[in-house]
Amino acid sequence: MDRKGILIVVSGYSGVGKGTLIKKLTSRYSQYALSISATTRAPREGEADGREYFFKTEEEFKELADTGRLFEYARYCDHYYGTPKDYVEEQLGQGRDVILEIEQQGALKVKEQNPDALMLFVMPPDAQTLVERLRGRDTETEEVIQQRLAQAVEESKYVDRYDYMVVNADLDRAVEEVHHLIESQHMMISRNLDFAKQIQDELIELAGKLRD
């Protein structure tokens, strides 16, 4: 049975720890390919171009969008984010599961174009924990934190558009929950109709031989 790659879209409130969760998932299991997004925001300390993001100027980003080289893109907290198309399609074609870590606007656009995409939303155990994680980063001002909380309120209205939630209270447990959710998708009948038909044909052939 050939294993076909699945597109997985992961979103979550800023500061919920989705990046850390995905990093641990992809380091623990080799089947995953993490799509690298393009963004117009400046790199944070320790980030490198082509590793965490493809860092672009607004002019460079606009060119990617205008030439149809982005799978999706959206503006979030005064910056643009988008997913380069070629990498995603190449990895899926090789049978790898591709994870898109993107904000909600972009996630819903991907779902519109790819109804079979698995949609996961990472939740904090409670709202106060989310605020503490944002402050614990020491990378954002109070003004930016307030912006991110306001954005989270808006995002909470559309969580029901996702397939599953994963509560990131314990990182290792959350990693395993995501992995098991993806593995279960691989066994859906709708994703394996060719194999199911192959077994059906073999059964019909064997049944015919037994009758003869």
PDB file of C-alpha atoms in Angstrom:
ATOM      1  CA  MET A   1       0.000   0.000   0.000  1.00  0.00           C
ATOM      2  CA  ASP A   2       1.531   3.285  -1.099  1.00  0.00           C
ATOM      3  CA  ARG A   3       1.647   5.942   1.608  1.00  0.00           C
ATOM      4  CA  LYS A   4       0.429   9.282   0.302  1.00  0.00           C
ATOM      5  CA  GLY A   5       1.491  12.499   1.957  1.00  0.00           C
ATOM      6  CA  ILE A   6      -1.053  14.449   3.988  1.00  0.00           C
ATOM      7  CA  LEU A   7      -1.219  18.217   4.290  1.00  0.00           C
ATOM      8  CA  ILE A   8      -1.515  19.231   7.949  1.00  0.00           C
ATOM      9  CA  VAL A   9      -2.407  22.785   8.910  1.00  0.00           C
ATOM     10  CA  VAL A  10      -1.482  23.794  12.457  1.00  0.00           C
ATOM     11  CA  SER A  11      -2.673  27.056  13.979  1.00  0.00           C
ATOM     12  CA  GLY A  12      -2.914  28.374  17.503  1.00  0.00           C
ATOM     13  CA  TYR A  13      -2.855  31.533  19.538  1.00  0.00           C
ATOM     14  CA  SER A  14       0.414  33.432  19.571  1.00  0.00           C
ATOM     15  CA  GLY A  15       2.485  32.212  22.510  1.00  0.00           C
ATOM     16  CA  VAL A  16       0.706  28.867  22.827  1.00  0.00           C
ATOM     17  CA  GLY A  17       3.891  26.961  21.962  1.00  0.00           C
ATOM     18  CA  LYS A  18       2.912  25.553  18.579  1.00  0.00           C
ATOM     19  CA  GLY A  19       6.362  26.206  17.110  1.00  0.00           C
ATOM     20  CA  THR A  20       8.068  24.284  19.919  1.00  0.00           C
ATOM     21  CA  LEU A  21       5.535  21.470  19.598  1.00  0.00           C
ATOM     22  CA  ILE A  22       6.106  21.116  15.855  1.00  0.00           C
ATOM     23  CA  LYS A  23       9.876  21.297  16.216  1.00  0.00           C
ATOM     24  CA  LYS A  24       9.818  18.393  18.671  1.00  0.00           C
ATOM     25  CA  LEU A  25       7.385  16.428  16.495  1.00  0.00           C
ATOM     26  CA  THR A  26       9.545  16.750  13.381  1.00  0.00           C
ATOM     27  CA  SER A  27      12.726  15.862  15.298  1.00  0.00           C
ATOM     28  CA  ARG A  28      11.096  12.759  16.804  1.00  0.00           C
ATOM     29  CA  TYR A  29       9.499  11.429  13.601  1.00  0.00           C
ATOM     30  CA  SER A  30      11.214  11.497  10.201  1.00  0.00           C
ATOM     31  CA  GLN A  31       8.059  11.295   8.083  1.00  0.00           C
ATOM     32  CA  TYR A  32       7.272  14.988   8.467  1.00  0.00           C
ATOM     33  CA  ALA A  33       8.354  17.936   6.371  1.00  0.00           C
ATOM     34  CA  LEU A  34       7.870  21.368   7.870  1.00  0.00           C
ATOM     35  CA  SER A  35       6.924  23.996   5.346  1.00  0.00           C
ATOM     36  CA  ILE A  36       8.952  27.171   5.729  1.00  0.00           C
ATOM     37  CA  SER A  37       6.883  30.332   5.447  1.00  0.00           C
ATOM     38  CA  ALA A  38       7.896  33.616   3.915  1.00  0.00           C
ATOM     39  CA  THR A  39       7.369  36.720   6.067  1.00  0.00           C
ATOM     40  CA  THR A  40       7.995  40.433   6.037  1.00  0.00           C
ATOM     41  CA  ARG A  41       8.644  40.616   9.793  1.00  0.00           C
ATOM     42  CA  ALA A  42      12.199  41.067  11.037  1.00  0.00           C
ATOM     43  CA  PRO A  43      14.091  38.025  12.338  1.00  0.00           C
ATOM     44  CA  ARG A  44      14.073  37.462  16.099  1.00  0.00           C
ATOM     45  CA  GLU A  45      17.293  36.703  17.911  1.00  0.00           C
ATOM     46  CA  GLY A  46      18.579  33.281  16.862  1.00  0.00           C
ATOM     47  CA  GLU A  47      16.426  33.018  13.741  1.00  0.00           C
ATOM     48  CA  ALA A  48      18.041  32.474  10.341  1.00  0.00           C
ATOM     49  CA  ASP A  49      16.761  33.063   6.817  1.00  0.00           C
ATOM     50  CA  GLY A  50      15.703  29.794   5.194  1.00  0.00           C
ATOM     51  CA  ARG A  51      15.465  27.966   8.515  1.00  0.00           C
ATOM     52  CA  GLU A  52      12.656  29.490  10.607  1.00  0.00           C
ATOM     53  CA  TYR A  53      11.339  31.713   7.786  1.00  0.00           C
ATOM     54  CA  PHE A  54      12.245  33.137   4.428  1.00  0.00           C
ATOM     55  CA  PHE A  55      12.593  36.775   5.469  1.00  0.00           C
ATOM     56  CA  LYS A  56      11.437  39.102   2.687  1.00  0.00           C
ATOM     57  CA  THR A  57      10.963  42.807   2.129  1.00  0.00           C
ATOM     58  CA  GLU A  58       7.420  43.909   1.320  1.00  0.00           C
ATOM     59  CA  GLU A  59       8.469  44.375  -2.324  1.00  0.00           C
ATOM     60  CA  GLU A  60       9.903  40.851  -2.513  1.00  0.00           C
ATOM     61  CA  PHE A  61       6.827  39.388  -0.836  1.00  0.00           C
ATOM     62  CA  LYS A  62       4.499  41.225  -3.224  1.00  0.00           C
ATOM     63  CA  GLU A  63       6.374  39.789  -6.188  1.00  0.00           C
ATOM     64  CA  LEU A  64       5.906  36.251  -4.839  1.00  0.00           C
ATOM     65  CA  ALA A  65       2.194  36.867  -4.383  1.00  0.00           C
ATOM     66  CA  ASP A  66       1.678  38.536  -7.757  1.00  0.00           C
ATOM     67  CA  THR A  67       3.408  35.718  -9.627  1.00  0.00           C
ATOM     68  CA  GLY A  68       1.302  33.020  -7.943  1.00  0.00           C
ATOM     69  CA  ARG A  69       4.246  31.489  -6.096  1.00  0.00           C
ATOM     70  CA  LEU A  70       2.517  31.448  -2.694  1.00  0.00           C
ATOM     71  CA  PHE A  71       0.109  28.749  -1.591  1.00  0.00           C
ATOM     72  CA  GLU A  72      -1.598  31.283   0.660  1.00  0.00           C
ATOM     73  CA  TYR A  73      -0.736  34.545   2.329  1.00  0.00           C
ATOM     74  CA  ALA A  74      -2.218  36.933   4.842  1.00  0.00           C
ATOM     75  CA  ARG A  75      -1.437  40.029   6.877  1.00  0.00           C
ATOM     76  CA  TYR A  76      -1.101  39.437  10.617  1.00  0.00           C
ATOM     77  CA  CYS A  77      -0.050  41.977  13.276  1.00  0.00           C
ATOM     78  CA  ASP A  78       1.270  44.400  10.624  1.00  0.00           C
ATOM     79  CA  HIS A  79       3.327  41.803   8.730  1.00  0.00           C
ATOM     80  CA  TYR A  80       2.736  39.474   5.783  1.00  0.00           C
ATOM     81  CA  TYR A  81       3.079  35.699   6.023  1.00  0.00           C
ATOM     82  CA  GLY A  82       2.784  33.220   3.171  1.00  0.00           C
ATOM     83  CA  THR A  83       3.538  29.637   2.175  1.00  0.00           C
ATOM     84  CA  PRO A  84       5.725  29.014  -0.893  1.00  0.00           C
ATOM     85  CA  LYS A  85       3.899  26.593  -3.179  1.00  0.00           C
ATOM     86  CA  ASP A  86       6.660  24.549  -4.775  1.00  0.00           C
ATOM     87  CA  TYR A  87       8.073  23.079  -1.589  1.00  0.00           C
ATOM     88  CA  VAL A  88       4.686  21.875  -0.308  1.00  0.00           C
ATOM     89  CA  GLU A  89       3.739  20.172  -3.565  1.00  0.00           C
ATOM     90  CA  GLU A  90       7.164  18.571  -3.967  1.00  0.00           C
ATOM     91  CA  GLN A  91       7.138  17.033  -0.480  1.00  0.00           C
ATOM     92  CA  LEU A  92       3.573  15.729  -0.781  1.00  0.00           C
ATOM     93  CA  GLY A  93       4.523  14.151  -4.091  1.00  0.00           C
ATOM     94  CA  GLN A  94       7.330  12.274  -2.342  1.00  0.00           C
ATOM     95  CA  GLY A  95       4.896  10.820   0.192  1.00  0.00           C
ATOM     96  CA  ARG A  96       5.916  13.010   3.119  1.00  0.00           C
ATOM     97  CA  ASP A  97       3.414  14.627   5.479  1.00  0.00           C
ATOM     98  CA  VAL A  98       3.760  18.393   5.187  1.00  0.00           C
ATOM     99  CA  ILE A  99       3.017  20.576   8.199  1.00  0.00           C
ATOM    100  CA  LEU A 100       1.999  24.181   7.659  1.00  0.00           C
ATOM    101  CA  GLU A 101       2.299  26.282  10.800  1.00  0.00           C
ATOM    102  CA  ILE A 102       0.207  29.282   9.801  1.00  0.00           C
ATOM    103  CA  GLU A 103      -2.166  31.788  11.322  1.00  0.00           C
ATOM    104  CA  GLN A 104      -5.900  31.417  11.012  1.00  0.00           C
ATOM    105  CA  GLN A 105      -6.602  33.538   7.947  1.00  0.00           C
ATOM    106  CA  GLY A 106      -4.104  31.596   5.880  1.00  0.00           C
ATOM    107  CA  ALA A 107      -5.217  28.275   7.350  1.00  0.00           C
ATOM    108  CA  LEU A 108      -8.808  28.773   6.237  1.00  0.00           C
ATOM    109  CA  LYS A 109      -7.646  29.708   2.742  1.00  0.00           C
ATOM    110  CA  VAL A 110      -5.643  26.491   2.540  1.00  0.00           C
ATOM    111  CA  LYS A 111      -8.690  24.496   3.668  1.00  0.00           C
ATOM    112  CA  GLU A 112     -10.806  26.092   0.933  1.00  0.00           C
ATOM    113  CA  GLN A 113      -8.308  24.963  -1.706  1.00  0.00           C
ATOM    114  CA  ASN A 114      -7.537  21.595  -0.043  1.00  0.00           C
ATOM    115  CA  PRO A 115     -10.655  20.132   1.611  1.00  0.00           C
ATOM    116  CA  ASP A 116      -8.710  17.007   2.634  1.00  0.00           C
ATOM    117  CA  ALA A 117      -6.169  18.987   4.673  1.00  0.00           C
ATOM    118  CA  LEU A 118      -6.085  18.024   8.367  1.00  0.00           C
ATOM    119  CA  MET A 119      -6.779  21.131  10.468  1.00  0.00           C
ATOM    120  CA  LEU A 120      -5.332  21.236  14.002  1.00  0.00           C
ATOM    121  CA  PHE A 121      -5.641  24.082  16.510  1.00  0.00           C
ATOM    122  CA  VAL A 122      -3.245  24.249  19.477  1.00  0.00           C
ATOM    123  CA  MET A 123      -4.849  25.501  22.691  1.00  0.00           C
ATOM    124  CA  PRO A 124      -3.363  26.629  26.025  1.00  0.00           C
ATOM    125  CA  PRO A 125      -4.676  24.896  29.156  1.00  0.00           C
ATOM    126  CA  ASP A 126      -6.210  28.265  30.126  1.00  0.00           C
ATOM    127  CA  ALA A 127      -6.077  31.932  29.095  1.00  0.00           C
ATOM    128  CA  GLN A 128      -3.806  33.036  31.945  1.00  0.00           C
ATOM    129  CA  THR A 129      -1.153  30.521  30.878  1.00  0.00           C
ATOM    130  CA  LEU A 130      -1.204  32.048  27.409  1.00  0.00           C
ATOM    131  CA  VAL A 131      -0.527  35.533  28.824  1.00  0.00           C
ATOM    132  CA  GLU A 132       2.307  34.190  30.980  1.00  0.00           C
ATOM    133  CA  ARG A 133       3.899  32.464  27.982  1.00  0.00           C
ATOM    134  CA  LEU A 134       3.729  35.654  25.923  1.00  0.00           C
ATOM    135  CA  ARG A 135       5.405  37.653  28.693  1.00  0.00           C
ATOM    136  CA  GLY A 136       7.947  34.893  29.245  1.00  0.00           C
ATOM    137  CA  ARG A 137       9.285  35.269  25.721  1.00  0.00           C
ATOM    138  CA  ASP A 138      10.861  38.634  26.578  1.00  0.00           C
ATOM    139  CA  THR A 139      10.682  39.502  22.865  1.00  0.00           C
ATOM    140  CA  GLU A 140       7.518  41.611  22.770  1.00  0.00           C
ATOM    141  CA  THR A 141       6.459  44.868  24.360  1.00  0.00           C
ATOM    142  CA  GLU A 142       3.262  45.158  26.395  1.00  0.00           C
ATOM    143  CA  GLU A 143       1.669  46.894  23.411  1.00  0.00           C
ATOM    144  CA  VAL A 144       2.445  43.939  21.142  1.00  0.00           C
ATOM    145  CA  ILE A 145       1.173  41.518  23.782  1.00  0.00           C
ATOM    146  CA  GLN A 146      -2.106  43.431  23.911  1.00  0.00           C
ATOM    147  CA  GLN A 147      -2.321  43.236  20.101  1.00  0.00           C
ATOM    148  CA  ARG A 148      -1.773  39.490  20.194  1.00  0.00           C
ATOM    149  CA  LEU A 149      -4.434  39.018  22.875  1.00  0.00           C
ATOM    150  CA  ALA A 150      -6.909  41.068  20.865  1.00  0.00           C
ATOM    151  CA  GLN A 151      -6.098  38.924  17.832  1.00  0.00           C
ATOM    152  CA  ALA A 152      -6.622  35.778  19.923  1.00  0.00           C
ATOM    153  CA  VAL A 153     -10.120  36.948  20.849  1.00  0.00           C
ATOM    154  CA  GLU A 154     -10.970  37.251  17.145  1.00  0.00           C
ATOM    155  CA  GLU A 155      -9.382  33.877  16.326  1.00  0.00           C
ATOM    156  CA  SER A 156     -11.387  32.157  19.057  1.00  0.00           C
ATOM    157  CA  LYS A 157     -14.547  32.842  17.046  1.00  0.00           C
ATOM    158  CA  TYR A 158     -13.401  30.548  14.227  1.00  0.00           C
ATOM    159  CA  VAL A 159     -11.886  27.607  16.087  1.00  0.00           C
ATOM    160  CA  ASP A 160     -14.879  25.468  15.083  1.00  0.00           C
ATOM    161  CA  ARG A 161     -13.563  25.498  11.502  1.00  0.00           C
ATOM    162  CA  TYR A 162     -10.762  23.144  12.576  1.00  0.00           C
ATOM    163  CA  ASP A 163     -10.938  19.352  12.810  1.00  0.00           C
ATOM    164  CA  TYR A 164      -9.202  18.792  16.151  1.00  0.00           C
ATOM    165  CA  MET A 165      -7.763  20.743  19.051  1.00  0.00           C
ATOM    166  CA  VAL A 166      -4.592  19.827  20.921  1.00  0.00           C
ATOM    167  CA  VAL A 167      -4.171  21.267  24.420  1.00  0.00           C
ATOM    168  CA  ASN A 168      -0.505  22.092  24.984  1.00  0.00           C
ATOM    169  CA  ALA A 169      -0.282  21.639  28.746  1.00  0.00           C
ATOM    170  CA  ASP A 170       2.386  18.916  28.627  1.00  0.00           C
ATOM    171  CA  LEU A 171       4.649  19.184  25.571  1.00  0.00           C
ATOM    172  CA  ASP A 172       5.499  15.476  25.171  1.00  0.00           C
ATOM    173  CA  ARG A 173       1.871  14.480  25.476  1.00  0.00           C
ATOM    174  CA  ALA A 174       0.817  17.123  22.944  1.00  0.00           C
ATOM    175  CA  VAL A 175       3.465  15.886  20.483  1.00  0.00           C
ATOM    176  CA  GLU A 176       2.167  12.319  20.721  1.00  0.00           C
ATOM    177  CA  GLU A 177      -1.444  13.458  20.339  1.00  0.00           C
ATOM    178  CA  VAL A 178      -0.613  15.290  17.126  1.00  0.00           C
ATOM    179  CA  HIS A 179       1.306  12.293  15.779  1.00  0.00           C
ATOM    180  CA  HIS A 180      -1.541   9.893  16.513  1.00  0.00           C
ATOM    181  CA  LEU A 181      -4.101  12.205  14.921  1.00  0.00           C
ATOM    182  CA  ILE A 182      -2.049  12.331  11.724  1.00  0.00           C
ATOM    183  CA  GLU A 183      -1.466   8.572  11.704  1.00  0.00           C
ATOM    184  CA  SER A 184      -5.204   7.947  12.059  1.00  0.00           C
ATOM    185  CA  GLN A 185      -5.831  10.107   8.997  1.00  0.00           C
ATOM    186  CA  HIS A 186      -3.619   7.821   6.923  1.00  0.00           C
ATOM    187  CA  MET A 187      -5.975   4.922   7.624  1.00  0.00           C
ATOM    188  CA  MET A 188      -9.178   6.682   6.562  1.00  0.00           C
ATOM    189  CA  ILE A 189     -11.011   4.734   3.863  1.00  0.00           C
ATOM    190  CA  SER A 190     -11.454   7.921   1.831  1.00  0.00           C
ATOM    191  CA  ARG A 191      -7.656   8.248   1.588  1.00  0.00           C
ATOM    192  CA  ASN A 192      -7.173   4.596   0.603  1.00  0.00           C
ATOM    193  CA  LEU A 193      -9.852   3.906  -1.995  1.00  0.00           C
ATOM    194  CA  ASP A 194      -7.344   2.478  -4.497  1.00  0.00           C
ATOM    195  CA  PHE A 195      -6.083  -0.035  -1.949  1.00  0.00           C
ATOM    196  CA  ALA A 196      -9.625  -0.931  -0.868  1.00  0.00           C
ATOM    197  CA  LYS A 197     -10.555  -1.522  -4.527  1.00  0.00           C
ATOM    198  CA  GLN A 198      -7.446  -3.687  -5.004  1.00  0.00           C
ATOM    199  CA  ILE A 199      -8.480  -5.915  -2.078  1.00  0.00           C
ATOM    200  CA  GLN A 200     -12.032  -6.084  -3.419  1.00  0.00           C
ATOM    201  CA  ASP A 201     -10.787  -7.227  -6.835  1.00  0.00           C
ATOM    202  CA  GLU A 202      -8.524  -9.854  -5.244  1.00  0.00           C
ATOM    203  CA  LEU A 203     -11.417 -11.175  -3.151  1.00  0.00           C
ATOM    204  CA  ILE A 204     -13.652 -11.432  -6.208  1.00  0.00           C
ATOM    205  CA  GLU A 205     -10.924 -13.310  -8.078  1.00  0.00           C
ATOM    206  CA  LEU A 206     -10.285 -15.735  -5.211  1.00  0.00           C
ATOM    207  CA  ALA A 207     -14.009 -16.302  -4.661  1.00  0.00           C
ATOM    208  CA  GLY A 208     -14.365 -17.173  -8.347  1.00  0.00           C
ATOM    209  CA  LYS A 209     -11.498 -19.685  -8.205  1.00  0.00           C
ATOM    210  CA  LEU A 210     -13.006 -21.385  -5.148  1.00  0.00           C
ATOM    211  CA  ARG A 211     -16.308 -21.826  -6.976  1.00  0.00           C
ATOM    212  CA  ASP A 212     -14.625 -23.465  -9.971  1.00  0.00           C
TER     213      ASP A 212
END
